[in-house]
Amino acid sequence: MRYLENCVEKLFAAKTVENIIVRVGRGEDILYEIKRSSQDRTLSERTLFDMASVTKIVATTSLALIAMDRGMLAPNDPVGKFLNVPEDKRGMTVWHLMTHTMGIGHKNLTGCAGGYADIADYILNIPSDIPIGTDVRYSCPGFILLGKIVEQLFGCRLNEAFDRHVARPLGLKTTTFLPDRNLDAVNSNRDEGMAGLVNDYNCRYLGGVCGNAGLFSNLADMTVYVKMLLAHGAPLISRETFDRAMRNDTAEMRESRGLGFLYVDERYAQAGGLFRTGSIGHCGHTGQSVFVDTESGLYVIILSDATVSTVRKYGKEKYSEVMQMRHDIHAAIGTDLKIL
């Protein structure tokens, strides 16, 4: 993996990352991996990373699909079946939440005086940016609502539902919300004393447990999760339900989305040309990503502190550099695989 090695060397030289793990696999086989830190530390399979929006697929989407499998939820269920919906949001469905087509994009939610208890009402009373269902507008608020619905269905908080219905059945060892801060964790925050605290400011304000972010995981557990995806949902979800979630539901819109998953097509640059159309995955704002091709069995897991590293470098966030990092890593892997 000479091109991948060179790519990672350039990332460290440019101070885009201070800690990074990349694993390339196909099916049961690990083809190559890199664990590297410019700090005085050793990264292991158990080192925790703030997964940010990868939470959306590992926790919230998994639980929603399990609920669908059990007949508890359907994509066309109105959000009003579960939450108090104002008149202008009557047409909003679970499908709109899972495909990021609910019409409300990124919002600062720290103005919700009632915190997590009142966040659903707060979000649903935000004026829509665009009409419901007309286009993809990436929405953390939508996945916070989905998390609220999942909690209602399973009768417990999202972290408890995740542990009971996803983590334990898969055998995930330390993937969790609100991790023990004494564990080995890469810090995604600028403050050195904040390792183990979620970087997402909305999630942190809401207590660290919600549907858009908050999950911490590691290479070992994410590899187990990836193998569940490669097995089309087994043992958590039926193949029928999982394959439905993999379908491109927004092909005519500006981004392609399945039910919860990012759907890779020719428009998606961060895949670097490595993953074919129909591959699925997700990115996390802190510098993480997971992508799989269920047809070939190829997967790539990237765990890093790229976003906070760019903040240290520039004095402000430059997320375009993090996105370019993913593109370059995937493209380098593609070149290496062609010459192996």
CSV table of C-alpha atoms in Angstrom, one decimal:
chain,number,residue,atom,x,y,z
A,1,MET,CA,0.0,0.0,0.0
A,2,ARG,CA,2.7,2.4,-1.1
A,3,TYR,CA,0.3,5.1,-2.3
A,4,LEU,CA,-1.7,5.0,0.9
A,5,GLU,CA,1.5,5.3,3.0
A,6,ASN,CA,2.6,8.3,1.0
A,7,CYS,CA,-0.9,9.9,1.4
A,8,VAL,CA,-0.8,9.5,5.1
A,9,GLU,CA,2.7,10.9,5.3
A,10,LYS,CA,1.5,14.0,3.4
A,11,LEU,CA,-1.4,14.4,5.8
A,12,PHE,CA,1.0,14.4,8.8
A,13,ALA,CA,3.4,16.8,7.0
A,14,ALA,CA,0.5,19.2,6.3
A,15,LYS,CA,-0.7,18.8,9.9
A,16,THR,CA,-4.1,17.7,8.7
A,17,VAL,CA,-4.1,15.0,11.3
A,18,GLU,CA,-2.3,14.2,14.5
A,19,ASN,CA,-3.8,10.7,15.0
A,20,ILE,CA,-5.2,8.4,12.3
A,21,ILE,CA,-6.2,4.8,11.8
A,22,VAL,CA,-7.1,3.4,8.4
A,23,ARG,CA,-8.2,-0.2,7.8
A,24,VAL,CA,-8.8,-1.6,4.4
A,25,GLY,CA,-10.6,-4.9,4.2
A,26,ARG,CA,-12.4,-7.3,1.9
A,27,GLY,CA,-14.9,-9.6,3.6
A,28,GLU,CA,-13.2,-11.4,6.4
A,29,ASP,CA,-9.7,-10.3,5.3
A,30,ILE,CA,-7.8,-7.3,6.4
A,31,LEU,CA,-5.8,-6.1,3.4
A,32,TYR,CA,-3.9,-3.3,5.1
A,33,GLU,CA,-4.0,-0.9,8.0
A,34,ILE,CA,-2.2,2.1,9.3
A,35,LYS,CA,-2.2,3.3,12.9
A,36,ARG,CA,-0.1,6.4,13.4
A,37,SER,CA,0.2,9.3,15.8
A,38,SER,CA,2.4,12.4,15.9
A,39,GLN,CA,1.8,12.6,19.7
A,40,ASP,CA,3.5,10.5,22.3
A,41,ARG,CA,1.0,7.7,22.2
A,42,THR,CA,0.3,4.3,20.7
A,43,LEU,CA,-3.0,3.8,18.9
A,44,SER,CA,-4.7,0.4,19.2
A,45,GLU,CA,-7.8,-1.4,18.0
A,46,ARG,CA,-9.5,-0.3,21.2
A,47,THR,CA,-8.6,3.4,21.1
A,48,LEU,CA,-11.8,5.3,21.1
A,49,PHE,CA,-12.8,8.0,18.6
A,50,ASP,CA,-15.7,10.5,18.7
A,51,MET,CA,-17.7,9.1,15.8
A,52,ALA,CA,-19.8,12.2,15.3
A,53,SER,CA,-22.4,11.7,12.6
A,54,VAL,CA,-21.4,8.1,12.0
A,55,THR,CA,-23.7,7.7,15.0
A,56,LYS,CA,-26.5,8.3,12.5
A,57,ILE,CA,-26.0,4.9,10.9
A,58,VAL,CA,-24.4,2.8,13.7
A,59,ALA,CA,-27.0,3.7,16.3
A,60,THR,CA,-30.0,5.6,15.1
A,61,THR,CA,-30.4,3.9,11.6
A,62,SER,CA,-29.7,0.5,13.0
A,63,LEU,CA,-32.4,0.9,15.7
A,64,ALA,CA,-34.9,2.3,13.2
A,65,LEU,CA,-34.3,-0.6,10.8
A,66,ILE,CA,-34.7,-3.1,13.7
A,67,ALA,CA,-38.0,-1.5,14.5
A,68,MET,CA,-39.1,-1.7,10.9
A,69,ASP,CA,-38.1,-5.4,10.8
A,70,ARG,CA,-40.3,-6.0,13.9
A,71,GLY,CA,-43.3,-4.2,12.4
A,72,MET,CA,-43.0,-1.3,14.9
A,73,LEU,CA,-42.1,1.4,12.3
A,74,ALA,CA,-42.5,2.1,8.6
A,75,PRO,CA,-40.9,4.7,6.3
A,76,ASN,CA,-44.2,6.2,5.4
A,77,ASP,CA,-45.3,6.6,9.1
A,78,PRO,CA,-46.2,10.2,9.8
A,79,VAL,CA,-43.9,11.9,12.3
A,80,GLY,CA,-47.2,13.0,13.9
A,81,LYS,CA,-47.9,9.4,14.9
A,82,PHE,CA,-45.2,9.7,17.5
A,83,LEU,CA,-44.6,13.4,18.1
A,84,ASN,CA,-46.6,16.6,18.4
A,85,VAL,CA,-46.4,18.0,14.9
A,86,PRO,CA,-47.6,21.6,14.0
A,87,GLU,CA,-49.9,22.1,11.0
A,88,ASP,CA,-47.1,23.0,8.6
A,89,LYS,CA,-45.2,19.7,9.3
A,90,ARG,CA,-48.2,17.4,8.9
A,91,GLY,CA,-46.8,15.9,5.8
A,92,MET,CA,-43.5,14.9,7.4
A,93,THR,CA,-42.8,11.2,7.5
A,94,VAL,CA,-40.1,8.9,8.9
A,95,TRP,CA,-38.8,8.6,5.3
A,96,HIS,CA,-38.2,12.3,5.3
A,97,LEU,CA,-36.1,12.1,8.5
A,98,MET,CA,-34.0,9.1,7.2
A,99,THR,CA,-33.3,10.6,3.8
A,100,HIS,CA,-32.6,14.2,5.0
A,101,THR,CA,-35.5,15.6,3.1
A,102,MET,CA,-37.5,17.0,6.0
A,103,GLY,CA,-36.8,20.5,4.9
A,104,ILE,CA,-34.8,21.7,7.9
A,105,GLY,CA,-31.0,21.7,7.6
A,106,HIS,CA,-28.3,22.4,10.2
A,107,LYS,CA,-29.5,24.5,13.1
A,108,ASN,CA,-28.0,25.6,16.4
A,109,LEU,CA,-30.3,24.0,18.9
A,110,THR,CA,-28.8,25.4,22.1
A,111,GLY,CA,-31.7,27.9,22.4
A,112,CYS,CA,-34.0,25.1,23.5
A,113,ALA,CA,-34.4,26.0,27.1
A,114,GLY,CA,-36.0,22.7,28.0
A,115,GLY,CA,-33.0,20.7,26.8
A,116,TYR,CA,-33.5,17.2,25.5
A,117,ALA,CA,-36.9,16.8,27.1
A,118,ASP,CA,-38.3,19.5,24.8
A,119,ILE,CA,-36.1,19.3,21.8
A,120,ALA,CA,-38.6,17.5,19.5
A,121,ASP,CA,-41.2,20.4,20.0
A,122,TYR,CA,-38.4,22.9,19.5
A,123,ILE,CA,-37.2,21.3,16.2
A,124,LEU,CA,-40.7,20.8,14.8
A,125,ASN,CA,-41.5,24.5,15.3
A,126,ILE,CA,-38.4,25.7,13.4
A,127,PRO,CA,-39.6,27.2,10.1
A,128,SER,CA,-38.7,25.0,7.1
A,129,ASP,CA,-35.8,26.0,4.9
A,130,ILE,CA,-37.4,24.3,1.9
A,131,PRO,CA,-40.7,22.5,1.4
A,132,ILE,CA,-40.7,19.0,2.9
A,133,GLY,CA,-39.6,16.3,0.5
A,134,THR,CA,-38.3,18.6,-2.3
A,135,ASP,CA,-34.6,18.1,-1.9
A,136,VAL,CA,-31.9,16.7,0.4
A,137,ARG,CA,-30.7,19.1,3.0
A,138,TYR,CA,-28.4,17.4,5.5
A,139,SER,CA,-30.2,17.4,8.8
A,140,CYS,CA,-29.0,16.7,12.3
A,141,PRO,CA,-32.3,17.9,13.6
A,142,GLY,CA,-34.1,15.2,11.6
A,143,PHE,CA,-32.0,12.5,13.2
A,144,ILE,CA,-32.5,13.9,16.6
A,145,LEU,CA,-36.3,13.5,15.9
A,146,LEU,CA,-35.7,9.9,14.6
A,147,GLY,CA,-33.8,9.2,17.8
A,148,LYS,CA,-36.8,10.4,19.8
A,149,ILE,CA,-39.1,8.2,17.9
A,150,VAL,CA,-36.8,5.2,18.4
A,151,GLU,CA,-36.8,5.9,22.2
A,152,GLN,CA,-40.6,5.9,22.2
A,153,LEU,CA,-40.7,2.6,20.3
A,154,PHE,CA,-38.2,0.8,22.5
A,155,GLY,CA,-39.3,2.4,25.8
A,156,CYS,CA,-35.9,3.7,26.9
A,157,ARG,CA,-33.2,6.2,26.1
A,158,LEU,CA,-31.3,5.9,22.9
A,159,ASN,CA,-28.1,4.8,24.6
A,160,GLU,CA,-29.9,2.0,26.4
A,161,ALA,CA,-31.7,0.8,23.2
A,162,PHE,CA,-28.4,0.9,21.4
A,163,ASP,CA,-26.7,-1.2,24.0
A,164,ARG,CA,-29.5,-3.7,24.2
A,165,HIS,CA,-30.4,-4.1,20.6
A,166,VAL,CA,-27.2,-3.4,18.7
A,167,ALA,CA,-24.1,-3.4,20.8
A,168,ARG,CA,-24.7,-6.6,22.8
A,169,PRO,CA,-26.1,-8.7,19.9
A,170,LEU,CA,-23.1,-7.7,17.7
A,171,GLY,CA,-20.6,-8.2,20.6
A,172,LEU,CA,-19.3,-4.6,20.4
A,173,LYS,CA,-17.0,-4.2,23.4
A,174,THR,CA,-16.7,-0.4,24.1
A,175,THR,CA,-18.9,1.4,21.6
A,176,THR,CA,-21.1,3.6,23.6
A,177,PHE,CA,-22.5,7.0,24.3
A,178,LEU,CA,-21.0,8.8,27.3
A,179,PRO,CA,-17.8,6.7,27.5
A,180,ASP,CA,-15.7,6.3,30.6
A,181,ARG,CA,-13.3,9.2,30.3
A,182,ASN,CA,-10.5,7.2,31.8
A,183,LEU,CA,-10.4,5.0,28.7
A,184,ASP,CA,-7.9,5.5,25.9
A,185,ALA,CA,-9.6,8.1,23.6
A,186,VAL,CA,-8.4,10.5,20.9
A,187,ASN,CA,-9.5,14.0,21.7
A,188,SER,CA,-11.7,15.7,19.1
A,189,ASN,CA,-11.9,18.9,21.1
A,190,ARG,CA,-9.4,21.7,21.2
A,191,ASP,CA,-9.4,21.8,25.0
A,192,GLU,CA,-6.9,19.2,26.2
A,193,GLY,CA,-9.1,18.3,29.1
A,194,MET,CA,-12.1,17.3,27.0
A,195,ALA,CA,-11.1,13.9,25.7
A,196,GLY,CA,-14.1,11.6,25.9
A,197,LEU,CA,-16.6,14.5,25.6
A,198,VAL,CA,-18.6,14.7,22.4
A,199,ASN,CA,-17.5,17.4,20.0
A,200,ASP,CA,-20.9,18.1,18.5
A,201,TYR,CA,-22.1,21.2,20.3
A,202,ASN,CA,-25.8,20.4,19.9
A,203,CYS,CA,-25.4,16.8,21.2
A,204,ARG,CA,-23.2,18.0,24.1
A,205,TYR,CA,-25.8,20.6,25.0
A,206,LEU,CA,-28.5,18.0,25.0
A,207,GLY,CA,-26.6,15.7,27.4
A,208,GLY,CA,-24.4,13.7,25.1
A,209,VAL,CA,-27.1,11.2,23.9
A,210,CYS,CA,-29.2,11.9,20.8
A,211,GLY,CA,-29.8,10.6,17.3
A,212,ASN,CA,-27.4,12.8,15.4
A,213,ALA,CA,-24.1,12.2,17.3
A,214,GLY,CA,-22.6,11.2,20.6
A,215,LEU,CA,-21.3,7.7,19.9
A,216,PHE,CA,-17.7,6.7,20.6
A,217,SER,CA,-16.2,3.7,19.0
A,218,ASN,CA,-12.9,2.0,17.9
A,219,LEU,CA,-11.4,0.1,15.1
A,220,ALA,CA,-12.2,-3.4,16.5
A,221,ASP,CA,-15.9,-2.6,17.0
A,222,MET,CA,-16.3,-0.7,13.8
A,223,THR,CA,-14.9,-3.7,11.9
A,224,VAL,CA,-17.6,-5.9,13.5
A,225,TYR,CA,-20.2,-3.3,12.5
A,226,VAL,CA,-18.9,-3.3,8.9
A,227,LYS,CA,-19.2,-7.0,8.7
A,228,MET,CA,-22.8,-6.8,9.7
A,229,LEU,CA,-23.3,-4.4,6.7
A,230,LEU,CA,-21.4,-6.8,4.4
A,231,ALA,CA,-23.8,-9.5,5.6
A,232,HIS,CA,-26.8,-7.4,4.5
A,233,GLY,CA,-27.9,-6.7,8.1
A,234,ALA,CA,-27.3,-10.2,9.7
A,235,PRO,CA,-27.7,-10.9,12.6
A,236,LEU,CA,-29.6,-7.6,13.5
A,237,ILE,CA,-31.8,-7.0,10.5
A,238,SER,CA,-33.4,-9.1,7.8
A,239,ARG,CA,-31.9,-8.9,4.3
A,240,GLU,CA,-35.2,-7.6,2.9
A,241,THR,CA,-35.2,-4.6,5.3
A,242,PHE,CA,-31.5,-3.9,4.9
A,243,ASP,CA,-31.6,-4.0,1.1
A,244,ARG,CA,-34.5,-1.6,1.2
A,245,ALA,CA,-32.4,0.8,3.2
A,246,MET,CA,-29.6,0.5,0.7
A,247,ARG,CA,-31.8,1.8,-2.2
A,248,ASN,CA,-31.2,5.2,-3.6
A,249,ASP,CA,-34.3,7.1,-2.6
A,250,THR,CA,-33.2,10.6,-3.7
A,251,ALA,CA,-31.7,10.0,-7.2
A,252,GLU,CA,-33.4,13.0,-8.6
A,253,MET,CA,-32.2,15.3,-5.8
A,254,ARG,CA,-28.9,17.0,-5.3
A,255,GLU,CA,-27.5,14.1,-3.1
A,256,SER,CA,-28.2,10.4,-3.1
A,257,ARG,CA,-29.5,8.9,0.1
A,258,GLY,CA,-30.9,5.6,1.3
A,259,LEU,CA,-32.7,5.1,4.5
A,260,GLY,CA,-30.1,6.5,6.9
A,261,PHE,CA,-27.2,5.7,4.7
A,262,LEU,CA,-25.2,7.9,2.4
A,263,TYR,CA,-25.5,6.3,-1.1
A,264,VAL,CA,-22.4,6.5,-3.2
A,265,ASP,CA,-22.7,7.5,-6.8
A,266,GLU,CA,-20.7,9.4,-9.4
A,267,ARG,CA,-21.5,12.7,-7.7
A,268,TYR,CA,-19.9,11.7,-4.3
A,269,ALA,CA,-16.3,13.0,-4.4
A,270,GLN,CA,-15.2,11.8,-0.9
A,271,ALA,CA,-15.3,8.1,-2.1
A,272,GLY,CA,-12.3,9.0,-4.3
A,273,GLY,CA,-13.4,6.7,-7.1
A,274,LEU,CA,-12.8,3.7,-4.9
A,275,PHE,CA,-16.3,2.6,-4.2
A,276,ARG,CA,-18.8,1.7,-7.0
A,277,THR,CA,-22.3,3.2,-7.3
A,278,GLY,CA,-24.5,1.5,-4.8
A,279,SER,CA,-21.9,1.4,-2.0
A,280,ILE,CA,-23.1,2.8,1.3
A,281,GLY,CA,-21.5,4.5,4.3
A,282,HIS,CA,-21.4,7.7,6.3
A,283,CYS,CA,-18.9,10.4,7.5
A,284,GLY,CA,-18.4,12.0,10.9
A,285,HIS,CA,-17.6,15.6,11.2
A,286,THR,CA,-14.7,14.9,13.6
A,287,GLY,CA,-12.8,13.1,10.8
A,288,GLN,CA,-14.3,9.7,10.7
A,289,SER,CA,-15.8,7.6,7.9
A,290,VAL,CA,-17.0,4.1,7.1
A,291,PHE,CA,-17.8,2.9,3.6
A,292,VAL,CA,-18.6,-0.5,2.3
A,293,ASP,CA,-19.3,-2.2,-1.1
A,294,THR,CA,-21.6,-5.1,-0.3
A,295,GLU,CA,-21.1,-6.6,-3.7
A,296,SER,CA,-17.3,-6.9,-3.7
A,297,GLY,CA,-16.9,-7.0,0.1
A,298,LEU,CA,-14.5,-4.0,0.1
A,299,TYR,CA,-14.6,-1.7,3.1
A,300,VAL,CA,-12.5,1.3,4.4
A,301,ILE,CA,-12.7,2.6,8.0
A,302,ILE,CA,-11.0,6.0,8.7
A,303,LEU,CA,-10.7,7.1,12.3
A,304,SER,CA,-8.9,10.4,12.9
A,305,ASP,CA,-8.8,13.8,14.6
A,306,ALA,CA,-8.6,15.7,11.4
A,307,THR,CA,-11.2,18.4,12.1
A,308,VAL,CA,-9.6,19.5,15.4
A,309,SER,CA,-6.2,19.3,13.8
A,310,THR,CA,-7.2,21.7,11.1
A,311,VAL,CA,-8.6,24.0,13.8
A,312,ARG,CA,-5.2,24.0,15.6
A,313,LYS,CA,-3.5,24.7,12.3
A,314,TYR,CA,-5.7,27.5,11.0
A,315,GLY,CA,-7.2,28.9,14.2
A,316,LYS,CA,-10.6,28.0,12.8
A,317,GLU,CA,-12.3,24.9,11.3
A,318,LYS,CA,-11.6,24.1,7.6
A,319,TYR,CA,-13.7,21.1,6.9
A,320,SER,CA,-13.0,21.1,3.2
A,321,GLU,CA,-9.5,19.8,4.1
A,322,VAL,CA,-11.1,16.9,6.0
A,323,MET,CA,-13.3,16.1,3.0
A,324,GLN,CA,-10.2,16.2,0.8
A,325,MET,CA,-8.4,13.9,3.2
A,326,ARG,CA,-11.1,11.2,2.7
A,327,HIS,CA,-11.0,11.6,-1.1
A,328,ASP,CA,-7.2,11.3,-1.2
A,329,ILE,CA,-7.1,8.3,1.1
A,330,HIS,CA,-9.7,6.4,-0.9
A,331,ALA,CA,-8.1,7.4,-4.2
A,332,ALA,CA,-4.7,6.2,-2.9
A,333,ILE,CA,-6.2,2.9,-1.8
A,334,GLY,CA,-7.7,2.5,-5.2
A,335,THR,CA,-4.4,3.0,-6.9
A,336,ASP,CA,-2.7,0.5,-4.6
A,337,LEU,CA,-5.4,-2.1,-5.2
A,338,LYS,CA,-4.9,-1.9,-8.9
A,339,ILE,CA,-1.2,-2.7,-8.6
A,340,LEU,CA,-1.3,-5.4,-5.9
